[in-house]
Amino acid sequence: MDSEVWELENAEVDIFPHLWLSYNDLSPPLRQCFSYCAIFPKDHLMEKRKLIELWMAHGYIKETTKKDMETIGEEYFQNLASRSFFQDINIDDNFYDISYTCKMHDIVHDFAQYIRRDECFSMEVSSSVESSMESVSNEARYSRIVLAGKGSLPGYFYDAKKLRGLIAQFEGGFVVTAVLSSFFNELTCLRSLDLSNRHIEEIPPTISQLIHLRQLDLSSNDHLKSLPETLCELYNLQTLNVYGCRNLAKLPDGVRKLVNLRHLHIVGKWAKSPWSIKAIASSCANPSLPLCYILHCVILESWFQPENIILISFGILVGRAKILERQPLILVDMSVRHDLDAETYS
């Protein structure tokens, strides 16, 4: 990203004025939502649901008395798409899930990087190719790093004490647990942390030091078998994504302490799944939980008990459910999907 800054500065005169017109017409929150996408690499496939969760985590979306953050985030996404800041919007509809994805045109992505040029940086480190960066600004807020081979993360990376968002990609050779411990000890201002699609086997208990964390993505870590109880000390956590962690046995016992949790993404293993709604309900008896997405739960034993949950809105509830019961006083919004093959619905 840094090597391209000089090109972006030269391009501002020739190209960016056309984008500035559209950008300046955006509200301040929409400008933040758009420019945040600079953290992703070019041609990256962005998922709408995850984008909204990240915008929420970084405080770009404020709830009102009439609309929740998810609804406002949806409106923000549609607004940016209508102005062509997002393109190639597709619907991925399969047996397990339905998701909306999009991309950014290369020039639009360059513009987003230019907007965040003092706040966002990328770094690639391996045993053969060390990072070309010599320092990291204390003003850096967002970073994407790729760690490969047997290289070492330069010490100056941790100069970014005010880092708010981190996407970490681990390739073969890295001692992941040690690196994670350093993240948790040094980057205590993080609001979002993406550790998805890696071979992580263990989450260090020092994750409890990320007291400001609102979004944690651990999805598709097949070797992850458990989560530390200290994770339940992340009281600001809004999103916990363990979707695709197929060997994860259960949620931590203290997950009910996550009083601000809004989105829980999980995966089950058909009839042998430990992720029945009943099991989750016993762990997440959280009266403040306004919204919960439960994914890949194909065996639904019961809904959350109404005495524990005031409102549950299942915007996406997918799978060929065999038993589907609705308890009184529970609002279930099935408007997104209507193809559940339920034998019992009462």
Short mmCIF file of C-alpha atoms in Angstrom, two decimals:
data_model
loop_
_atom_site.label_atom_id
_atom_site.label_comp_id
_atom_site.label_asym_id
_atom_site.label_seq_id
_atom_site.Cartn_x
_atom_site.Cartn_y
_atom_site.Cartn_z
CA MET A 1 0.00 0.00 0.00
CA ASP A 2 2.75 2.49 0.96
CA SER A 3 4.63 1.91 -2.31
CA GLU A 4 1.58 3.12 -4.21
CA VAL A 5 1.00 6.35 -2.29
CA TRP A 6 3.07 8.49 -4.68
CA GLU A 7 1.02 7.15 -7.61
CA LEU A 8 -2.18 7.96 -5.76
CA GLU A 9 -1.04 11.51 -5.09
CA ASN A 10 -0.30 12.03 -8.79
CA ALA A 11 -3.58 10.42 -9.78
CA GLU A 12 -5.57 12.78 -7.56
CA VAL A 13 -5.39 15.57 -10.13
CA ASP A 14 -6.32 13.38 -13.10
CA ILE A 15 -8.89 10.97 -11.70
CA PHE A 16 -9.92 11.56 -8.13
CA PRO A 17 -11.83 14.85 -8.68
CA HIS A 18 -14.65 12.81 -10.21
CA LEU A 19 -14.72 10.60 -7.12
CA TRP A 20 -14.42 13.57 -4.79
CA LEU A 21 -17.74 14.87 -6.12
CA SER A 22 -19.52 11.69 -5.07
CA TYR A 23 -17.52 11.33 -1.87
CA ASN A 24 -18.23 14.87 -0.69
CA ASP A 25 -21.94 14.24 -1.20
CA LEU A 26 -21.83 11.47 1.41
CA SER A 27 -22.68 11.98 5.06
CA PRO A 28 -19.70 11.70 7.47
CA PRO A 29 -20.72 8.17 8.59
CA LEU A 30 -20.99 7.01 4.97
CA ARG A 31 -17.56 8.46 4.21
CA GLN A 32 -16.13 6.41 7.07
CA CYS A 33 -17.89 3.25 5.92
CA PHE A 34 -16.61 3.66 2.37
CA SER A 35 -13.01 4.55 3.19
CA TYR A 36 -12.77 1.71 5.73
CA CYS A 37 -12.74 -0.69 2.77
CA ALA A 38 -9.16 0.42 2.06
CA ILE A 39 -8.09 -2.23 4.58
CA PHE A 40 -8.94 -4.98 2.06
CA PRO A 41 -6.69 -5.86 -0.89
CA LYS A 42 -7.70 -5.00 -4.44
CA ASP A 43 -10.32 -7.25 -6.03
CA HIS A 44 -11.28 -8.56 -2.60
CA LEU A 45 -14.72 -10.13 -2.37
CA MET A 46 -16.48 -8.31 0.45
CA GLU A 47 -19.49 -9.80 2.22
CA LYS A 48 -22.23 -7.32 3.02
CA ARG A 49 -23.11 -8.84 6.38
CA LYS A 50 -19.50 -8.77 7.54
CA LEU A 51 -19.01 -5.22 6.30
CA ILE A 52 -21.96 -4.04 8.36
CA GLU A 53 -20.63 -5.82 11.44
CA LEU A 54 -17.25 -4.14 10.96
CA TRP A 55 -18.84 -0.72 10.49
CA MET A 56 -20.72 -1.29 13.73
CA ALA A 57 -17.55 -2.38 15.52
CA HIS A 58 -15.76 0.82 14.57
CA GLY A 59 -18.59 3.08 15.60
CA TYR A 60 -19.59 4.25 12.13
CA ILE A 61 -23.22 3.27 12.72
CA LYS A 62 -25.26 4.77 15.54
CA GLU A 63 -28.50 3.18 16.66
CA THR A 64 -31.62 5.36 16.81
CA THR A 65 -34.94 5.01 18.60
CA LYS A 66 -36.55 3.93 15.33
CA LYS A 67 -33.84 1.82 13.68
CA ASP A 68 -31.29 -0.67 14.92
CA MET A 69 -27.71 -0.61 13.70
CA GLU A 70 -28.22 -3.53 11.34
CA THR A 71 -31.04 -1.75 9.50
CA ILE A 72 -29.02 1.45 9.22
CA GLY A 73 -26.01 -0.55 8.00
CA GLU A 74 -28.16 -2.12 5.30
CA GLU A 75 -29.23 1.36 4.19
CA TYR A 76 -25.61 2.53 4.15
CA PHE A 77 -24.60 -0.41 1.98
CA GLN A 78 -27.41 0.21 -0.49
CA ASN A 79 -26.53 3.90 -0.62
CA LEU A 80 -22.88 3.21 -1.44
CA ALA A 81 -23.84 0.59 -4.01
CA SER A 82 -26.29 2.97 -5.71
CA ARG A 83 -23.45 5.49 -6.08
CA SER A 84 -21.21 2.82 -7.67
CA PHE A 85 -18.72 2.74 -4.81
CA PHE A 86 -19.48 -0.99 -4.75
CA GLN A 87 -19.90 -3.16 -7.85
CA ASP A 88 -20.34 -6.79 -8.91
CA ILE A 89 -23.00 -7.34 -6.26
CA ASN A 90 -23.97 -11.01 -6.19
CA ILE A 91 -26.18 -13.28 -4.14
CA ASP A 92 -24.56 -16.53 -3.01
CA ASP A 93 -27.47 -18.83 -2.26
CA ASN A 94 -26.59 -22.37 -1.24
CA PHE A 95 -27.92 -25.07 1.05
CA TYR A 96 -26.49 -23.54 4.20
CA ASP A 97 -26.54 -19.81 3.78
CA ILE A 98 -27.46 -16.81 1.68
CA SER A 99 -25.02 -13.93 1.44
CA TYR A 100 -24.51 -10.78 -0.58
CA THR A 101 -21.03 -10.02 -1.86
CA CYS A 102 -19.48 -7.12 -3.74
CA LYS A 103 -16.18 -5.69 -4.95
CA MET A 104 -14.66 -2.27 -5.48
CA HIS A 105 -13.33 -1.05 -8.82
CA ASP A 106 -9.54 -0.67 -8.71
CA ILE A 107 -9.72 3.10 -9.10
CA VAL A 108 -12.33 3.37 -6.35
CA HIS A 109 -10.11 1.20 -4.13
CA ASP A 110 -7.15 3.48 -4.88
CA PHE A 111 -9.28 6.42 -3.84
CA ALA A 112 -10.24 4.72 -0.56
CA GLN A 113 -6.54 4.06 0.11
CA TYR A 114 -5.76 7.69 -0.60
CA ILE A 115 -8.40 8.81 1.90
CA ARG A 116 -6.94 6.51 4.58
CA ARG A 117 -3.29 6.85 3.54
CA ASP A 118 -2.20 8.00 7.01
CA GLU A 119 -4.31 5.45 8.89
CA CYS A 120 -4.13 2.20 6.93
CA PHE A 121 -1.16 0.01 6.00
CA SER A 122 -0.40 -3.48 4.72
CA MET A 123 2.62 -5.62 5.54
CA GLU A 124 3.91 -8.93 4.18
CA VAL A 125 6.66 -10.76 6.05
CA SER A 126 8.32 -14.09 5.23
CA SER A 127 11.65 -15.82 5.82
CA SER A 128 12.87 -14.86 2.34
CA VAL A 129 11.29 -11.44 1.87
CA GLU A 130 11.25 -9.04 4.78
CA SER A 131 8.84 -6.15 4.91
CA SER A 132 9.95 -3.11 2.91
CA MET A 133 8.53 -0.86 5.62
CA GLU A 134 10.97 0.69 8.06
CA SER A 135 8.47 2.02 10.56
CA VAL A 136 4.78 2.25 11.38
CA SER A 137 3.08 5.51 12.18
CA ASN A 138 1.65 5.93 15.64
CA GLU A 139 -1.43 7.29 13.87
CA ALA A 140 -2.10 3.99 12.07
CA ARG A 141 -5.56 2.65 12.79
CA TYR A 142 -6.10 -0.26 10.39
CA SER A 143 -3.77 -2.97 9.12
CA ARG A 144 -3.69 -6.15 7.08
CA ILE A 145 -0.64 -8.35 7.56
CA VAL A 146 0.47 -11.56 5.85
CA LEU A 147 2.93 -13.71 7.80
CA ALA A 148 4.57 -16.56 5.90
CA GLY A 149 7.54 -18.89 6.19
CA LYS A 150 9.71 -18.53 9.28
CA GLY A 151 10.14 -14.80 9.25
CA SER A 152 9.50 -12.61 12.25
CA LEU A 153 7.15 -9.72 12.68
CA PRO A 154 9.27 -6.55 13.02
CA GLY A 155 9.18 -4.98 16.45
CA TYR A 156 8.16 -1.60 15.08
CA PHE A 157 4.80 -3.10 14.06
CA TYR A 158 3.75 -2.76 17.69
CA ASP A 159 4.44 0.97 17.58
CA ALA A 160 0.91 1.20 16.21
CA LYS A 161 -0.50 1.29 19.72
CA LYS A 162 -3.73 2.89 18.53
CA LEU A 163 -4.51 0.19 15.97
CA ARG A 164 -8.28 -0.35 15.80
CA GLY A 165 -8.69 -2.98 13.09
CA LEU A 166 -6.42 -5.91 12.18
CA ILE A 167 -6.66 -8.62 9.53
CA ALA A 168 -3.96 -11.25 10.10
CA GLN A 169 -3.18 -13.98 7.59
CA PHE A 170 -0.86 -16.77 8.71
CA GLU A 171 0.90 -19.03 6.22
CA GLY A 172 2.98 -22.12 6.97
CA GLY A 173 5.90 -21.82 9.36
CA PHE A 174 4.66 -19.27 11.83
CA VAL A 175 4.23 -20.08 15.49
CA VAL A 176 0.71 -18.74 15.54
CA THR A 177 0.07 -18.94 19.29
CA ALA A 178 3.13 -16.84 20.11
CA VAL A 179 2.16 -14.21 17.55
CA LEU A 180 -1.39 -14.09 18.88
CA SER A 181 -0.09 -13.59 22.41
CA SER A 182 1.89 -10.59 21.17
CA PHE A 183 -1.20 -9.18 19.46
CA PHE A 184 -3.25 -9.51 22.63
CA ASN A 185 -0.55 -8.01 24.85
CA GLU A 186 0.38 -5.07 22.62
CA LEU A 187 -2.67 -4.13 20.53
CA THR A 188 -5.17 -3.52 23.29
CA CYS A 189 -7.11 -0.84 21.40
CA LEU A 190 -8.41 -3.24 18.74
CA ARG A 191 -12.10 -3.00 17.87
CA SER A 192 -12.05 -5.71 15.20
CA LEU A 193 -9.79 -8.73 14.74
CA ASP A 194 -9.94 -11.08 11.76
CA LEU A 195 -8.17 -14.41 12.25
CA SER A 196 -10.35 -16.34 9.81
CA ASN A 197 -9.35 -19.15 7.43
CA ARG A 198 -6.17 -19.99 9.27
CA HIS A 199 -4.89 -23.15 10.97
CA ILE A 200 -5.21 -21.79 14.47
CA GLU A 201 -5.36 -24.52 17.09
CA GLU A 202 -5.50 -22.42 20.24
CA ILE A 203 -6.58 -18.96 21.32
CA PRO A 204 -4.36 -17.70 24.17
CA PRO A 205 -6.24 -16.73 27.35
CA THR A 206 -4.65 -13.27 27.15
CA ILE A 207 -7.31 -12.38 24.61
CA SER A 208 -9.13 -10.91 27.61
CA GLN A 209 -6.81 -7.91 27.32
CA LEU A 210 -8.64 -6.77 24.18
CA ILE A 211 -11.28 -5.08 26.30
CA HIS A 212 -12.45 -2.80 23.48
CA LEU A 213 -12.93 -5.63 20.96
CA ARG A 214 -16.35 -5.63 19.31
CA GLN A 215 -15.89 -7.99 16.37
CA LEU A 216 -13.95 -11.27 16.47
CA ASP A 217 -13.77 -13.44 13.37
CA LEU A 218 -12.38 -16.93 13.98
CA SER A 219 -14.32 -18.56 11.14
CA SER A 220 -13.02 -21.56 9.20
CA ASN A 221 -10.33 -22.58 11.67
CA ASP A 222 -10.79 -26.33 11.39
CA HIS A 223 -8.23 -27.17 14.07
CA LEU A 224 -9.74 -24.97 16.75
CA LYS A 225 -11.32 -27.22 19.40
CA SER A 226 -12.07 -24.82 22.24
CA LEU A 227 -12.28 -21.18 23.22
CA PRO A 228 -10.79 -19.84 26.46
CA GLU A 229 -13.17 -18.81 29.21
CA THR A 230 -11.35 -15.47 29.30
CA LEU A 231 -12.97 -14.62 25.98
CA CYS A 232 -16.14 -14.05 27.98
CA GLU A 233 -14.50 -11.02 29.59
CA LEU A 234 -14.80 -9.13 26.29
CA TYR A 235 -17.92 -7.33 27.44
CA ASN A 236 -18.01 -5.01 24.41
CA LEU A 237 -18.09 -7.89 21.92
CA GLN A 238 -20.91 -7.53 19.39
CA THR A 239 -19.98 -10.24 16.89
CA LEU A 240 -18.47 -13.67 17.51
CA ASN A 241 -17.91 -15.66 14.33
CA VAL A 242 -16.91 -19.30 14.66
CA TYR A 243 -18.66 -20.31 11.44
CA GLY A 244 -16.79 -23.22 9.90
CA CYS A 245 -14.91 -24.21 13.07
CA ARG A 246 -16.14 -27.75 12.65
CA ASN A 247 -14.15 -29.23 15.52
CA LEU A 248 -15.17 -26.65 18.08
CA ALA A 249 -16.90 -28.65 20.80
CA LYS A 250 -18.83 -25.93 22.59
CA LEU A 251 -19.07 -22.29 23.53
CA PRO A 252 -17.35 -21.12 26.71
CA ASP A 253 -19.51 -21.59 29.80
CA GLY A 254 -19.46 -17.87 30.56
CA VAL A 255 -20.66 -16.70 27.15
CA ARG A 256 -23.78 -15.25 28.79
CA LYS A 257 -21.51 -12.53 30.17
CA LEU A 258 -21.24 -11.09 26.67
CA VAL A 259 -24.05 -8.64 27.31
CA ASN A 260 -23.51 -6.70 24.06
CA LEU A 261 -23.38 -9.75 21.77
CA ARG A 262 -25.61 -9.21 18.73
CA HIS A 263 -24.34 -11.69 16.14
CA LEU A 264 -23.31 -15.28 16.76
CA HIS A 265 -22.19 -17.21 13.68
CA ILE A 266 -21.76 -20.93 14.27
CA VAL A 267 -21.68 -24.22 12.41
CA GLY A 268 -23.09 -27.62 13.26
CA LYS A 269 -22.50 -31.20 12.18
CA TRP A 270 -25.91 -32.45 11.17
CA ALA A 271 -27.55 -34.79 13.66
CA LYS A 272 -24.40 -35.05 15.75
CA SER A 273 -24.11 -31.30 16.02
CA PRO A 274 -23.34 -29.84 19.46
CA TRP A 275 -24.82 -26.60 18.12
CA SER A 276 -28.50 -27.17 18.70
CA ILE A 277 -30.56 -24.10 19.48
CA LYS A 278 -31.31 -25.64 22.86
CA ALA A 279 -27.62 -25.92 23.72
CA ILE A 280 -26.92 -22.38 22.62
CA ALA A 281 -29.87 -21.07 24.58
CA SER A 282 -28.50 -22.59 27.76
CA SER A 283 -25.21 -20.76 27.17
CA CYS A 284 -26.60 -17.51 25.80
CA ALA A 285 -29.41 -16.73 28.21
CA ASN A 286 -28.82 -13.08 27.49
CA PRO A 287 -31.81 -10.76 27.96
CA SER A 288 -30.14 -7.96 26.03
CA LEU A 289 -29.50 -9.99 22.89
CA PRO A 290 -31.59 -8.20 20.25
CA LEU A 291 -30.39 -10.02 17.18
CA CYS A 292 -28.73 -13.35 16.60
CA TYR A 293 -27.84 -15.04 13.35
CA ILE A 294 -27.55 -18.80 13.77
CA LEU A 295 -26.01 -20.45 10.71
CA HIS A 296 -25.52 -24.10 9.77
CA CYS A 297 -27.76 -25.31 12.61
CA VAL A 298 -29.60 -28.05 10.81
CA ILE A 299 -31.11 -29.68 13.88
CA LEU A 300 -33.32 -27.21 15.71
CA GLU A 301 -34.56 -28.60 19.02
CA SER A 302 -36.24 -25.49 20.40
CA TRP A 303 -36.23 -21.73 20.33
CA PHE A 304 -34.69 -19.56 23.01
CA GLN A 305 -36.90 -19.46 26.06
CA PRO A 306 -39.09 -16.32 26.13
CA GLU A 307 -38.28 -15.64 29.77
CA ASN A 308 -34.61 -15.27 28.81
CA ILE A 309 -34.81 -13.50 25.47
CA ILE A 310 -37.07 -10.54 24.81
CA LEU A 311 -36.72 -10.49 21.04
CA ILE A 312 -35.03 -12.79 18.60
CA SER A 313 -34.99 -11.83 14.93
CA PHE A 314 -33.63 -14.61 12.75
CA GLY A 315 -32.99 -12.67 9.57
CA ILE A 316 -31.19 -15.71 8.19
CA LEU A 317 -32.06 -19.16 9.47
CA VAL A 318 -31.10 -21.83 7.01
CA GLY A 319 -31.09 -25.61 6.85
CA ARG A 320 -33.44 -28.50 6.34
CA ALA A 321 -34.84 -28.43 9.86
CA LYS A 322 -36.63 -31.55 11.07
CA ILE A 323 -38.18 -30.05 14.20
CA LEU A 324 -39.11 -26.40 14.31
CA GLU A 325 -41.11 -25.07 17.24
CA ARG A 326 -42.00 -21.46 17.93
CA GLN A 327 -42.56 -20.46 21.51
CA PRO A 328 -45.07 -17.72 22.37
CA LEU A 329 -43.85 -14.13 22.74
CA ILE A 330 -40.92 -14.76 20.42
CA LEU A 331 -40.81 -12.79 17.18
CA VAL A 332 -39.15 -14.80 14.44
CA ASP A 333 -38.47 -12.89 11.25
CA MET A 334 -38.26 -15.44 8.45
CA SER A 335 -38.69 -12.87 5.69
CA VAL A 336 -35.33 -13.58 4.10
CA ARG A 337 -35.78 -17.30 3.60
CA HIS A 338 -38.94 -19.35 3.29
CA ASP A 339 -37.63 -22.72 2.10
CA LEU A 340 -37.10 -24.50 5.41
CA ASP A 341 -38.21 -28.08 5.00
CA ALA A 342 -39.80 -28.39 8.43
CA GLU A 343 -41.85 -31.39 9.48
CA THR A 344 -43.19 -29.56 12.52
CA TYR A 345 -43.89 -25.85 12.80
CA SER A 346 -46.19 -24.77 15.59
#
